[in-house]
Coordinates of C-alpha atoms and ligand atoms in Angstrom, one line a residue:
M525 CA 0.0 0.0 0.0
G526 CA 1.0 3.6 -0.5
D527 CA 2.6 5.6 2.3
R528 CA -0.3 7.9 2.9
S529 CA -2.8 5.1 3.4
K530 CA -0.3 3.3 5.6
S531 CA 0.2 6.3 7.9
L532 CA -3.5 7.1 7.9
F533 CA -4.2 3.5 9.0
Q534 CA -1.7 3.7 11.8
K535 CA -3.4 6.9 13.0
A536 CA -6.8 5.4 12.5
K537 CA -5.9 2.5 14.8
T538 CA -5.1 5.0 17.6
Y539 CA -8.5 6.6 17.5
I540 CA -10.9 4.0 16.0
P541 CA -11.2 0.3 17.1
G542 CA -9.2 -1.6 14.5
G543 CA -8.9 1.6 12.5
V544 CA -12.3 1.1 10.8
N545 CA -15.9 1.9 11.2
S546 CA -17.0 -1.5 9.9
P547 CA -14.9 -4.6 10.5
V548 CA -14.4 -6.2 7.0
R549 CA -12.9 -2.9 5.7
A550 CA -9.8 -3.5 7.8
G551 CA -8.6 -6.2 5.3
K552 CA -7.6 -8.7 8.1
A553 CA -8.9 -11.7 6.1
V554 CA -6.5 -10.9 3.2
G555 CA -3.7 -9.6 5.3
I556 CA -3.5 -6.1 3.9
D557 CA -3.5 -2.6 5.3
P558 CA -6.5 -1.1 3.5
P559 CA -6.2 1.7 1.0
F560 CA -7.8 4.9 2.2
I561 CA -10.2 6.1 -0.5
S562 CA -10.3 9.8 -1.3
K563 CA -12.7 10.0 -4.2
A564 CA -14.8 8.0 -6.6
N565 CA -16.3 8.5 -10.0
G566 CA -18.3 6.0 -12.2
C567 CA -16.7 2.6 -11.6
L568 CA -13.3 4.1 -10.5
L569 CA -11.9 4.7 -7.0
W570 CA -8.8 6.7 -6.1
D571 CA -6.9 6.3 -2.8
E572 CA -4.9 8.9 -0.8
D573 CA -1.7 7.9 -2.6
G574 CA -3.3 8.5 -6.0
N575 CA -3.7 4.9 -7.0
E576 CA -6.6 4.2 -9.3
Y577 CA -8.9 1.1 -8.9
I578 CA -11.8 -0.5 -10.8
D579 CA -14.4 -0.9 -8.1
Y580 CA -16.3 -4.1 -7.6
V581 CA -17.4 -3.3 -4.0
C582 CA -19.6 -0.5 -5.1
S583 CA -19.9 0.6 -1.4
W584 CA -21.1 -3.1 -0.7
G585 CA -23.9 -2.8 -3.2
P586 CA -25.5 0.7 -3.3
M587 CA -23.7 2.2 -6.3
I588 CA -25.6 0.4 -9.0
L589 CA -25.4 3.4 -11.3
G590 CA -21.8 4.1 -10.4
H591 CA -20.2 6.7 -8.1
S592 CA -20.9 10.4 -8.3
H593 CA -23.9 9.9 -10.7
P594 CA -24.5 13.4 -12.2
E595 CA -28.3 13.3 -11.5
V596 CA -27.8 12.2 -7.9
I597 CA -25.2 15.0 -7.3
Q598 CA -27.7 17.5 -8.8
A599 CA -30.5 16.3 -6.7
L600 CA -28.3 16.5 -3.6
E601 CA -27.2 20.0 -4.4
K602 CA -30.7 21.1 -4.8
A603 CA -31.9 19.5 -1.6
L604 CA -28.9 20.8 0.3
R605 CA -29.8 24.4 -0.3
N606 CA -33.1 23.8 1.6
G607 CA -31.4 22.5 4.8
T608 CA -30.2 19.1 5.9
S609 CA -32.8 17.9 8.4
Y610 CA -36.1 19.1 9.9
G611 CA -37.4 16.2 11.9
A612 CA -40.8 16.9 10.3
P613 CA -42.8 15.3 7.4
T614 CA -41.7 16.2 3.9
K615 CA -43.0 15.7 0.4
L616 CA -39.9 13.8 -0.6
E617 CA -40.7 11.1 1.9
V618 CA -44.1 10.6 0.4
E619 CA -42.7 10.4 -3.1
M620 CA -40.1 7.9 -1.9
A621 CA -42.8 5.7 -0.2
E622 CA -44.9 5.8 -3.3
I623 CA -42.2 4.7 -5.7
I624 CA -41.2 1.8 -3.4
V625 CA -44.8 0.7 -3.2
K626 CA -45.1 0.8 -7.0
M627 CA -41.8 -1.1 -7.5
F628 CA -42.1 -3.8 -4.9
P629 CA -44.9 -6.3 -5.4
S630 CA -45.6 -7.1 -1.8
I631 CA -45.2 -3.7 -0.2
E632 CA -48.3 -1.5 0.4
M633 CA -46.9 0.6 3.1
V634 CA -43.3 1.4 4.1
R635 CA -41.4 3.0 6.9
M636 CA -38.0 4.6 6.3
V637 CA -35.0 4.1 8.6
N638 CA -31.3 4.8 8.5
S639 CA -29.6 1.5 7.8
G640 CA -30.3 -2.1 6.8
T641 CA -29.7 -3.1 10.4
E642 CA -32.5 -0.9 11.6
A643 CA -34.7 -2.3 8.9
T644 CA -34.3 -5.9 9.9
M645 CA -34.3 -5.1 13.6
S646 CA -37.6 -3.3 13.2
A647 CA -39.0 -6.0 10.9
I648 CA -38.3 -8.6 13.6
R649 CA -40.0 -6.5 16.3
L650 CA -43.0 -6.0 14.0
A651 CA -43.2 -9.7 13.3
R652 CA -43.0 -10.5 17.0
G653 CA -45.5 -7.8 17.9
F654 CA -47.9 -8.9 15.1
T655 CA -47.9 -12.6 15.9
G656 CA -47.4 -12.4 19.7
R657 CA -44.6 -15.0 19.3
E658 CA -40.9 -14.9 20.0
K659 CA -38.9 -17.4 18.0
I660 CA -37.2 -16.4 14.7
I661 CA -35.8 -18.8 12.0
K662 CA -32.8 -17.5 10.0
F663 CA -30.2 -19.3 7.8
D664 CA -26.5 -20.0 8.4
G665 CA -24.3 -17.5 6.5
C666 CA -27.2 -15.1 5.9
Y667 CA -26.4 -11.6 7.4
H668 CA -29.1 -9.3 8.5
G669 CA -27.2 -6.5 10.1
H670 CA -25.9 -6.6 13.6
A671 CA -29.1 -6.5 15.8
D672 CA -29.0 -8.9 18.8
S673 CA -31.6 -11.4 17.5
L674 CA -29.9 -11.8 14.1
L675 CA -26.2 -12.1 14.9
V676 CA -26.4 -15.9 15.2
S677 CA -24.4 -17.9 12.6
A678 CA -24.3 -14.8 10.5
G679 CA -22.4 -14.2 7.3
S680 CA -20.4 -11.1 6.2
G681 CA -17.8 -9.8 8.6
V682 CA -18.8 -12.3 11.3
A683 CA -18.0 -15.1 8.8
T684 CA -14.9 -13.3 7.5
L685 CA -13.4 -12.9 11.0
G686 CA -14.5 -16.4 12.0
I687 CA -16.5 -15.1 15.0
P688 CA -19.0 -17.8 16.1
G689 CA -21.5 -15.4 17.5
S690 CA -20.9 -12.2 19.4
P691 CA -20.2 -11.5 23.1
G692 CA -22.7 -9.0 24.4
I693 CA -25.8 -10.8 23.2
P694 CA -27.9 -12.1 26.0
R695 CA -28.3 -15.9 25.9
D696 CA -31.9 -15.4 26.7
L697 CA -32.4 -13.5 23.5
A698 CA -30.2 -15.7 21.3
R699 CA -32.1 -18.8 22.3
H700 CA -35.1 -17.5 20.4
T701 CA -33.1 -17.5 17.2
I702 CA -32.9 -20.8 15.3
S703 CA -30.4 -20.9 12.5
L704 CA -30.7 -23.5 9.7
P705 CA -28.8 -24.5 6.6
F706 CA -29.9 -22.4 3.5
N707 CA -31.6 -24.3 0.6
D708 CA -32.6 -27.1 3.0
K709 CA -36.4 -27.6 3.0
N710 CA -36.3 -30.5 5.3
G711 CA -34.5 -28.6 8.0
V712 CA -37.2 -26.0 7.9
D713 CA -40.0 -28.6 8.0
Q714 CA -38.4 -30.2 11.0
A715 CA -38.0 -26.8 12.9
F716 CA -41.7 -26.0 12.3
E717 CA -42.7 -29.5 13.4
K718 CA -40.9 -28.9 16.7
F719 CA -41.5 -25.2 17.3
G720 CA -44.4 -24.2 15.0
P721 CA -46.7 -22.3 17.3
E722 CA -43.8 -20.3 18.8
I723 CA -42.3 -19.1 15.5
A724 CA -42.9 -15.4 14.8
A725 CA -41.1 -15.2 11.5
V726 CA -38.6 -16.7 9.0
I727 CA -36.1 -14.1 7.9
V728 CA -34.0 -14.9 4.8
E729 CA -31.9 -13.2 2.2
P730 CA -33.8 -14.6 -0.8
V731 CA -30.6 -14.2 -2.8
P732 CA -27.8 -14.5 -0.2
G733 CA -24.9 -12.2 -0.8
N734 CA -23.1 -12.3 2.6
M735 CA -21.6 -15.8 2.4
G736 CA -20.7 -15.1 -1.2
V737 CA -23.5 -15.3 -3.7
I738 CA -25.7 -18.4 -3.3
V739 CA -28.4 -19.2 -5.9
P740 CA -31.6 -20.1 -4.0
H741 CA -33.5 -23.3 -5.1
E742 CA -36.9 -22.1 -6.1
D743 CA -38.7 -24.9 -4.3
F744 CA -36.8 -23.8 -1.1
L745 CA -38.2 -20.2 -1.3
K746 CA -41.6 -21.6 -2.2
R747 CA -41.6 -23.9 0.8
L748 CA -40.7 -21.0 3.1
R749 CA -43.8 -19.2 1.8
E750 CA -46.0 -22.2 2.3
I751 CA -44.9 -23.3 5.7
T752 CA -45.0 -19.9 7.2
R753 CA -48.6 -19.5 6.0
E754 CA -49.5 -22.9 7.4
H755 CA -48.2 -22.0 10.8
G756 CA -49.3 -18.4 11.0
A757 CA -45.7 -17.1 11.0
L758 CA -44.5 -14.2 8.9
L759 CA -42.0 -14.5 6.0
I760 CA -39.5 -11.7 6.0
F761 CA -37.4 -11.2 2.8
D762 CA -34.2 -9.3 3.7
E763 CA -33.7 -7.6 0.3
V764 CA -31.2 -5.1 1.6
I765 CA -28.8 -6.4 -1.2
S766 CA -31.1 -8.0 -3.7
G767 CA -33.7 -5.2 -3.7
F768 CA -33.4 -3.1 -6.9
R769 CA -30.4 -5.3 -7.7
V770 CA -31.6 -8.6 -9.1
A771 CA -34.7 -7.0 -10.6
P772 CA -36.5 -3.6 -10.1
G773 CA -38.8 -5.4 -7.6
G774 CA -36.1 -7.5 -6.1
A775 CA -35.9 -11.2 -5.6
Q776 CA -39.7 -11.3 -4.8
E777 CA -40.3 -10.2 -8.4
L778 CA -37.7 -12.4 -9.9
Y779 CA -39.1 -15.5 -8.1
D780 CA -42.7 -14.4 -7.9
I781 CA -43.0 -15.0 -4.2
M782 CA -44.7 -12.5 -1.9
P783 CA -43.2 -12.2 1.5
D784 CA -45.1 -10.5 4.4
I785 CA -42.4 -8.0 5.3
T786 CA -39.5 -6.8 3.1
C787 CA -36.4 -5.1 4.3
L788 CA -34.5 -2.7 2.1
G789 CA -31.3 -0.7 2.3
K790 CA -28.1 -0.1 0.3
I791 CA -29.3 0.9 -3.3
I792 CA -32.4 2.6 -1.8
G793 CA -30.2 5.4 -0.4
G794 CA -28.2 6.0 -3.5
G795 CA -25.0 6.0 -1.3
L796 CA -26.5 7.8 1.7
P797 CA -27.5 6.0 5.0
V798 CA -31.0 4.7 4.3
G799 CA -33.0 1.6 5.1
A800 CA -36.7 0.7 4.9
Y801 CA -39.2 -2.0 5.8
G802 CA -42.6 -2.5 4.4
G803 CA -45.4 -4.9 3.9
N804 CA -49.2 -5.1 3.5
K805 CA -51.4 -2.6 5.2
E806 CA -52.7 -4.9 7.9
I807 CA -49.2 -5.8 9.1
M808 CA -47.7 -2.3 8.7
A809 CA -50.7 -0.8 10.6
G810 CA -49.2 -2.4 13.7
M811 CA -46.5 0.3 13.8
A812 CA -46.8 3.4 16.0
P813 CA -48.5 5.8 15.7
E814 CA -51.1 3.8 13.8
G815 CA -50.5 0.7 16.1
D816 CA -48.6 0.3 19.3
I817 CA -45.4 -1.4 18.1
Y818 CA -42.8 1.3 18.6
Q819 CA -40.0 2.3 16.3
A820 CA -38.7 5.8 15.6
G821 CA -35.8 7.8 14.2
T822 CA -34.5 11.4 14.5
L823 CA -33.0 11.4 11.0
S824 CA -35.4 8.9 9.4
G825 CA -36.6 10.1 6.0
N826 CA -33.8 12.7 5.9
P827 CA -34.2 15.0 3.0
L828 CA -30.7 14.6 1.5
A829 CA -31.0 10.8 1.7
M830 CA -34.5 10.8 0.2
A831 CA -33.3 13.1 -2.6
A832 CA -30.5 10.7 -3.5
G833 CA -32.5 7.5 -3.2
L834 CA -35.5 8.8 -5.1
T835 CA -33.3 9.9 -8.0
I836 CA -31.8 6.4 -8.3
L837 CA -35.1 4.6 -8.0
K838 CA -36.7 6.8 -10.7
I839 CA -33.9 5.7 -13.1
L840 CA -34.1 2.0 -12.0
K841 CA -37.9 2.0 -12.4
R842 CA -37.5 2.5 -16.2
G843 CA -36.0 -1.0 -16.1
E844 CA -33.5 -0.4 -19.0
V845 CA -30.4 -0.9 -16.8
Y846 CA -31.2 -4.5 -15.9
P847 CA -30.5 -6.2 -19.3
E848 CA -27.4 -4.0 -19.6
L849 CA -26.1 -5.1 -16.2
E850 CA -26.9 -8.8 -17.0
N851 CA -24.8 -8.6 -20.1
K852 CA -21.9 -7.0 -18.4
A853 CA -22.0 -9.4 -15.5
Q854 CA -22.2 -12.3 -17.9
M855 CA -19.1 -11.1 -19.7
L856 CA -17.2 -10.5 -16.5
F857 CA -18.0 -13.8 -14.7
S858 CA -17.6 -16.0 -17.7
G859 CA -14.3 -14.3 -18.4
L860 CA -13.1 -14.9 -14.9
E861 CA -14.2 -18.6 -15.0
N862 CA -12.4 -19.1 -18.3
A863 CA -9.2 -17.4 -17.0
A864 CA -9.3 -19.7 -14.0
R865 CA -9.9 -22.8 -16.1
N866 CA -7.0 -21.9 -18.4
A867 CA -4.7 -21.6 -15.4
G868 CA -5.9 -24.9 -14.0
I869 CA -7.4 -23.3 -10.9
P870 CA -10.7 -24.9 -9.7
V871 CA -13.3 -22.3 -9.1
T872 CA -17.1 -22.1 -8.7
V873 CA -18.9 -19.1 -10.0
N874 CA -22.3 -18.2 -8.5
R875 CA -24.1 -15.3 -10.1
I876 CA -27.5 -13.7 -10.2
G877 CA -27.8 -10.6 -12.4
S878 CA -25.1 -8.1 -11.5
M879 CA -24.0 -9.7 -8.3
G880 CA -21.7 -12.7 -8.2
S881 CA -18.9 -14.6 -6.4
L882 CA -16.0 -16.8 -7.1
F883 CA -15.2 -19.6 -4.8
F884 CA -11.9 -21.5 -4.9
N885 CA -13.3 -25.0 -4.8
N886 CA -14.9 -27.6 -7.1
G887 CA -18.5 -26.7 -6.1
P888 CA -21.4 -26.7 -6.2
V889 CA -21.8 -24.0 -3.6
N890 CA -25.4 -24.1 -2.3
D891 CA -25.0 -23.1 1.4
F892 CA -22.6 -21.8 4.0
E893 CA -20.9 -25.2 4.6
D894 CA -20.1 -25.3 0.8
A895 CA -18.9 -21.7 0.8
K896 CA -16.5 -22.4 3.7
T897 CA -14.7 -25.0 1.6
S898 CA -13.4 -22.2 -0.6
D899 CA -9.6 -22.1 -0.3
A900 CA -8.9 -19.0 1.9
K901 CA -5.1 -19.0 1.1
L902 CA -5.7 -19.0 -2.6
F903 CA -8.3 -16.2 -2.2
R904 CA -5.8 -14.2 -0.2
K905 CA -3.2 -14.4 -2.9
Y906 CA -5.7 -13.8 -5.7
Y907 CA -7.0 -10.7 -3.8
R908 CA -3.6 -9.2 -3.3
S909 CA -2.6 -9.7 -6.9
M910 CA -5.8 -8.1 -8.1
L911 CA -5.4 -5.1 -5.8
D912 CA -1.8 -4.7 -7.0
Q913 CA -3.2 -4.6 -10.5
G914 CA -5.8 -1.9 -9.6
I915 CA -8.8 -4.2 -9.2
Y916 CA -10.7 -3.4 -6.0
L917 CA -12.6 -6.5 -4.6
A918 CA -14.3 -7.0 -1.3
P919 CA -11.5 -8.2 1.1
S920 CA -13.2 -11.4 2.1
P921 CA -14.0 -14.7 0.4
F922 CA -17.5 -14.4 1.8
E923 CA -18.7 -11.4 -0.1
A924 CA -20.2 -10.6 -3.5
S925 CA -18.8 -8.5 -6.3
F926 CA -21.1 -5.9 -7.7
L927 CA -21.3 -4.3 -11.1
S928 CA -22.6 -0.9 -12.0
T929 CA -23.9 0.5 -15.3
T930 CA -20.6 2.5 -15.4
H931 CA -18.4 -0.6 -15.7
G932 CA -17.6 -0.6 -19.4
E933 CA -16.2 -3.3 -21.7
K934 CA -12.8 -1.8 -21.4
E935 CA -12.7 -2.1 -17.6
I936 CA -14.2 -5.6 -17.6
R937 CA -11.6 -6.8 -20.1
K938 CA -8.9 -5.2 -18.0
T939 CA -10.3 -7.1 -14.9
I940 CA -10.3 -10.4 -16.7
E941 CA -6.7 -9.9 -17.9
A942 CA -5.7 -9.0 -14.3
A943 CA -7.4 -12.2 -13.1
A944 CA -5.5 -14.3 -15.7
V945 CA -2.3 -12.9 -14.2
A946 CA -3.5 -13.5 -10.7
F947 CA -4.6 -17.1 -11.4
G948 CA -1.3 -17.8 -13.2
S949 CA 0.6 -16.8 -10.1
L950 CA -1.3 -19.1 -7.6
Ligands
PLP414 C1 -25.8 -4.9 4.4 C2 -26.9 -5.8 4.9 C3 -27.6 -5.5 6.0 C4 -27.2 -4.4 7.0 O1 -27.3 -3.2 6.4 P1 -26.5 -2.0 7.1 O2 -26.9 -0.8 6.3 O3 -25.0 -2.3 6.9 O4 -26.9 -1.9 8.5 C5 -28.7 -6.3 6.3 N1 -29.1 -7.3 5.5 C6 -28.4 -7.6 4.4 C7 -28.8 -8.7 3.5 C8 -27.3 -6.9 4.0 O5 -26.5 -7.2 3.0

């Protein structure tokens, strides 16, 4: 790494735990000191030392139209002149809610929050409040933010750092969370047989992206819908990544399955801190002040965040970007797969639309157990070689790569060439 990033990281570690405000960023899993980013445009990032990177992290998903999108900047500049926060209702919030309801098949009403974590945490409270039950089913390797009830066998940074759970979560709370293997219908059937009347909700990433990308079996998602209905439990789709990513109406549109509650984040904020959760009117009416399940936020529906998010959603709603993203992702991931094959490196590529992952194993990769067989040492070498060649990937074998509309053929070709060099050196 460059000298400026190195010295900033040293200083950061003095003042911030681990030097970062979100654990995976520290680069521990790949043994690097992270580059400190100073600016971004389109699909490119620059660090404090002036190095340029092609970005496949895309802020962990949000930047589907690339960084510094001119329409977003314009909307932000306009909103900024009217002040940054009022703590009072605004027209922008109503427009935002309306466009989400129009784009997401199962959402009739929506509440804005400030992060994906807040969205899932609130959705769980709503499900418990609505059903009067306490148990939650989740799936190994799925990450739903860092709320207490959901940080059990979680993916993302927890998986990257090999943390089995987290200290600080009361055992009395964790025991209400049941974590099962993804894509395993029988496991779900058995859990409902045993705990059926106690289960408030099943929460799932319908397209998991936090143990690397996993392709859901359609009959698995269908079974979740059926069995929750049979037992009076709610089905929560955590579409914080897949929402607006795999289709304009998320995984629920792609697989034609209507969850009871949907959690959104990432893309919805256009790069500002936003989350949301929504569902049908009957369920959402449980929330205060209409109902008595409490949830609130000083900065929720913030005008700058709404202006950025709304601008992005209006563009995505037209739908044109999805075939374009599909083509680009197809080109990138088939190119990576070929490069690996040519070098004799066994890889498994999982991809849905513009999100995908490369596992260093023989596959198939259908759940967290499979994902964990990816060769961490090979990934680490691959990662470092790619970074040295100006390709910025998520510094963990358990994360997705994301494309934006600003990734052009030139950048994709450059990425595949870099990968060929990296694979050749393994
Ligand atoms: C990122 C993510 C979250 C948490 O969102 P934050 O904004 O980081 O709190 C929740 N669920 C999924 C599926 C995510 O990918």
